[in-house]
Short mmCIF file of C-alpha atoms in Angstrom, two decimals:
data_model
loop_
_atom_site.label_atom_id
_atom_site.label_comp_id
_atom_site.label_asym_id
_atom_site.label_seq_id
_atom_site.Cartn_x
_atom_site.Cartn_y
_atom_site.Cartn_z
CA GLU A 1 -47.98 19.85 -43.21
CA ILE A 2 -47.84 16.26 -42.03
CA LEU A 3 -44.05 16.24 -42.63
CA LEU A 4 -43.72 19.58 -40.78
CA CYS A 5 -45.63 18.16 -37.77
CA GLU A 6 -43.51 15.06 -37.65
CA SER A 7 -40.35 17.20 -37.81
CA LYS A 8 -41.56 19.41 -34.94
CA LYS A 9 -42.39 16.29 -32.89
CA LYS A 10 -38.85 14.93 -33.40
CA MET A 11 -37.36 18.30 -32.39
CA LEU A 12 -39.44 18.45 -29.25
CA HIS A 13 -38.57 14.87 -28.42
CA ARG A 14 -34.85 15.63 -28.70
CA SER A 15 -35.21 18.76 -26.57
CA PHE A 16 -37.02 16.91 -23.79
CA ALA A 17 -34.41 14.15 -23.98
CA ARG A 18 -31.56 16.65 -23.61
CA LEU A 19 -33.40 18.33 -20.63
CA ALA A 20 -34.02 15.02 -18.93
CA SER A 21 -30.37 13.99 -19.47
CA THR A 22 -29.13 17.29 -18.00
CA ARG A 23 -31.33 16.96 -14.96
CA PHE A 24 -30.31 13.33 -14.46
CA SER A 25 -26.60 14.25 -14.71
CA ARG A 26 -27.08 16.97 -12.15
CA ALA A 27 -28.85 14.56 -9.82
CA LEU A 28 -25.76 12.30 -10.05
CA SER A 29 -23.29 15.08 -9.31
CA SER A 30 -21.16 14.78 -6.17
CA THR A 31 -23.29 17.45 -4.45
CA HIS A 32 -26.49 15.48 -4.86
CA MET A 33 -24.95 12.03 -4.36
CA GLU A 34 -23.38 12.83 -1.00
CA THR A 35 -25.31 11.72 2.03
CA ASP A 36 -24.43 10.92 5.62
CA GLU A 37 -23.76 7.28 4.56
CA HIS A 38 -22.14 7.82 1.17
CA PHE A 39 -19.66 10.39 0.00
CA ILE A 40 -17.16 10.99 -2.75
CA PHE A 41 -13.50 10.28 -1.99
CA PRO A 42 -11.25 11.91 -1.08
CA ARG A 43 -12.61 14.02 1.75
CA GLU A 44 -9.61 14.67 3.92
CA LYS A 45 -9.70 17.18 6.77
CA PRO A 46 -7.76 17.94 9.92
CA GLY A 47 -7.80 14.66 11.83
CA LEU A 48 -8.47 12.59 8.71
CA ASP A 49 -5.36 11.82 6.69
CA TYR A 50 -5.48 8.57 4.66
CA ASN A 51 -1.71 8.22 4.43
CA LEU A 52 -1.38 8.65 8.22
CA ASN A 53 -4.17 6.10 8.86
CA TRP A 54 -2.54 3.54 6.55
CA SER A 55 0.81 3.99 8.29
CA LEU A 56 -0.92 3.56 11.66
CA ASN A 57 -2.24 0.25 10.40
CA GLN A 58 1.38 -0.80 9.97
CA ASN A 59 1.69 -0.22 13.70
CA GLN A 60 -1.46 -2.34 14.15
CA VAL A 61 -3.45 0.63 15.37
CA THR A 62 -6.65 1.38 13.41
CA PRO A 63 -8.10 4.85 14.18
CA CYS A 64 -11.85 4.85 14.72
CA GLY A 65 -12.02 8.66 15.00
CA ASP A 66 -9.62 11.58 14.42
CA ALA A 67 -5.86 11.10 14.23
CA PHE A 68 -3.64 14.20 14.29
CA ARG A 69 -0.06 14.07 13.09
CA LEU A 70 2.23 16.41 15.09
CA THR A 71 5.72 17.11 13.76
CA LYS A 72 6.33 20.59 15.26
CA ALA A 73 5.35 22.49 18.35
CA LYS A 74 2.84 24.70 16.67
CA ASP A 75 0.82 21.65 15.53
CA VAL A 76 -0.08 20.82 19.10
CA ALA A 77 -0.79 24.42 19.93
CA LYS A 78 -3.50 24.43 17.27
CA LEU A 79 -5.23 21.64 19.18
CA GLY A 80 -5.50 23.76 22.31
CA ALA A 81 -2.56 22.42 24.25
CA GLY A 82 -0.96 24.68 26.81
CA PRO A 83 2.63 26.07 26.71
CA ALA A 84 5.66 23.87 26.02
CA VAL A 85 6.13 21.13 28.57
CA GLU A 86 9.45 20.96 30.40
CA VAL A 87 10.24 17.31 30.93
CA PRO A 88 12.62 16.53 33.86
CA LYS A 89 15.70 14.51 33.19
CA PRO A 90 14.85 10.86 33.77
CA SER A 91 16.53 8.79 36.47
CA ASP A 92 17.51 5.15 36.16
CA ASP A 93 14.23 4.25 37.93
CA ASP A 94 12.22 5.89 35.15
CA VAL A 95 13.63 3.61 32.40
CA PRO A 96 11.08 0.96 31.34
CA PRO A 97 12.33 -2.59 31.77
CA GLU A 98 13.42 -4.38 28.55
CA ALA A 99 11.53 -7.50 27.55
CA GLY A 100 13.70 -10.63 27.76
CA GLU A 101 15.38 -9.56 30.96
CA GLU A 102 14.46 -10.84 34.43
CA ALA A 103 12.02 -8.08 35.22
CA LEU A 104 9.89 -8.53 32.09
CA SER A 105 9.12 -11.57 29.87
CA PHE A 106 8.43 -11.36 26.19
CA ALA A 107 4.98 -12.84 26.78
CA ALA A 108 4.04 -10.15 29.31
CA PHE A 109 5.22 -7.42 26.98
CA ASP A 110 3.37 -8.85 24.00
CA THR A 111 0.12 -9.01 26.03
CA ALA A 112 0.45 -5.43 27.21
CA LEU A 113 1.21 -4.24 23.69
CA SER A 114 -1.85 -5.98 22.28
CA VAL A 115 -4.06 -4.45 25.00
CA VAL A 116 -2.72 -0.94 24.41
CA ARG A 117 -3.04 -1.20 20.63
CA SER A 118 -6.70 -2.18 21.07
CA SER A 119 -7.27 0.70 23.50
CA LEU A 120 -5.72 3.21 21.06
CA SER A 121 -7.76 1.84 18.21
CA GLU A 122 -10.98 2.48 20.14
CA THR A 123 -10.28 6.02 21.27
CA ALA A 124 -12.07 8.95 19.68
CA THR A 125 -8.90 11.02 19.13
CA LEU A 126 -5.33 9.94 18.53
CA TYR A 127 -2.21 12.08 18.59
CA VAL A 128 0.71 10.85 16.44
CA VAL A 129 3.90 12.70 17.31
CA GLU A 130 7.04 12.24 15.19
CA GLY A 131 10.59 13.42 15.65
CA ASP A 132 14.14 12.22 16.25
CA ALA A 133 15.08 10.63 19.55
CA PRO A 134 17.06 13.14 21.65
CA GLY A 135 20.69 13.53 20.53
CA THR A 136 20.31 11.08 17.64
CA ARG A 137 19.02 10.86 14.10
CA ILE A 138 16.77 7.90 14.90
CA PRO A 139 13.17 8.68 13.93
CA CYS A 140 10.53 8.02 16.58
CA ARG A 141 6.76 7.92 16.57
CA VAL A 142 4.59 8.38 19.66
CA ILE A 143 0.99 7.18 19.39
CA SER A 144 -1.15 8.38 22.25
CA ASP A 145 -4.72 9.24 23.31
CA ASP A 146 -3.43 11.89 25.78
CA LEU A 147 -2.87 15.47 24.59
CA VAL A 148 -0.61 16.22 27.57
CA ILE A 149 1.69 13.32 26.58
CA ALA A 150 1.59 14.40 22.94
CA SER A 151 2.45 17.97 23.91
CA ALA A 152 5.37 16.80 26.11
CA ALA A 153 6.65 14.59 23.28
CA ILE A 154 6.74 17.31 20.66
CA THR A 155 7.79 20.26 22.85
CA GLY A 156 10.00 18.62 25.48
CA ILE A 157 11.37 15.29 24.25
CA LEU A 158 11.70 14.71 20.52
CA GLU A 159 13.86 16.77 18.19
CA ARG A 160 12.67 18.19 14.91
CA MET A 161 13.28 15.84 11.99
CA PRO A 162 12.96 16.32 8.22
CA LEU A 163 9.33 16.12 7.15
CA ARG A 164 8.52 12.90 5.30
CA GLN A 165 5.42 11.01 4.29
CA PRO A 166 3.77 9.15 7.22
CA THR A 167 5.36 5.74 7.68
CA ALA A 168 6.30 3.28 10.35
CA LEU A 169 9.50 4.41 12.16
CA PRO A 170 12.33 2.57 13.94
CA ILE A 171 11.05 3.51 17.40
CA THR A 172 7.34 3.35 18.16
CA CYS A 173 5.79 4.29 21.48
CA PHE A 174 2.29 3.21 22.36
CA VAL A 175 1.02 5.35 25.26
CA THR A 176 -2.37 5.47 26.92
CA SER A 177 -3.36 6.91 30.30
CA SER A 178 -6.10 4.26 30.60
CA GLY A 179 -5.82 0.62 31.55
CA GLU A 180 -3.50 -1.17 33.95
CA ASN A 181 -0.15 0.30 34.96
CA PHE A 182 2.49 -1.00 32.64
CA SER A 183 5.93 0.09 31.46
CA GLY A 184 8.20 -1.83 29.12
CA LEU A 185 10.19 -1.84 25.87
CA VAL A 186 11.40 -4.38 23.39
CA VAL A 187 14.07 -4.42 20.72
CA GLU A 188 13.64 -6.94 17.98
CA GLN A 189 14.46 -7.83 14.39
CA GLY A 190 12.43 -6.43 11.56
CA ASP A 191 9.48 -8.59 10.45
CA GLY A 192 10.36 -8.53 6.77
CA VAL A 193 7.00 -6.97 5.96
CA VAL A 194 6.82 -3.54 7.53
CA TYR A 195 10.52 -3.37 8.45
CA PRO A 196 13.46 -5.01 6.62
CA GLU A 197 14.70 -8.16 8.35
CA ASP A 198 18.19 -6.67 8.61
CA ASP A 199 16.97 -3.74 10.69
CA ASN A 200 16.33 -3.69 14.43
CA VAL A 201 13.28 -1.82 15.71
CA ALA A 202 12.11 -0.85 19.18
CA SER A 203 8.64 -0.55 20.78
CA VAL A 204 7.84 1.18 23.98
CA VAL A 205 4.58 0.60 25.89
CA LEU A 206 3.26 2.82 28.67
CA SER A 207 -0.20 2.63 30.21
CA GLY A 208 -2.11 3.77 33.24
CA ASP A 209 -0.10 5.69 35.85
CA CYS A 210 3.10 4.65 34.07
CA ALA A 211 2.15 6.83 31.09
CA THR A 212 4.08 9.97 32.11
CA PRO A 213 6.28 12.36 30.10
CA VAL A 214 9.40 11.44 32.09
CA ALA A 215 8.80 7.71 31.52
CA LEU A 216 8.28 8.40 27.85
CA SER A 217 11.51 10.33 27.65
CA ALA A 218 13.38 7.57 29.43
CA GLY A 219 11.84 4.88 27.21
CA ILE A 220 12.73 6.72 23.99
CA SER A 221 16.33 7.32 25.06
CA ALA A 222 16.72 3.69 26.17
CA ALA A 223 15.29 2.43 22.87
CA ALA A 224 17.56 4.71 20.83
CA LEU A 225 20.63 3.56 22.82
CA ALA A 226 19.72 -0.09 22.22
CA LEU A 227 19.34 0.51 18.47
CA GLU A 228 22.75 2.21 18.30
CA GLU A 229 24.55 -0.72 19.92
#
């Protein structure tokens, strides 16, 4: 009888141990571990794409909220944008001045670029539009906090390009409707980190009242022309 009691005690002990282990495992499951502060990766959703965010870091823009990648017209329609935007043909006056020429110094351009990058990094929603510059096969990325600008870029300026993983592209446009009025572009040699040193890349900066669809169209075309030379 003593041996039988000891055997039952051991069986009960093992049963309780298994039950406790099961409950502890369930408590550590992803459902129970997730809180407002801690969650299990990955948790991507519309507006949160890790590959896109990493590629934006290459452009020195760090999203603090949602970032939507737009590669076709229906992408922007899903965000509540209106019908396709018809962008007028730019005039010579719409073309942003190029850094290094008399109208714009490299220092002034670099300052404006830094300010706009910071502004875009602090906005709640970013729109990242990608396509080929008009009439070329030069990929272009437009980073903006303005849905109207994004809609104009994808429906009225850029041409559809083959879908690829998010990455830094030869032409990058930084566009915000906030801040001081500024318009400019620069063409420079690749940095050897994000871009090969043998490649030339272009950046366009538009802010304040200068951030218009027609100025964006003019800037993209001017940048593409400079890269083709």
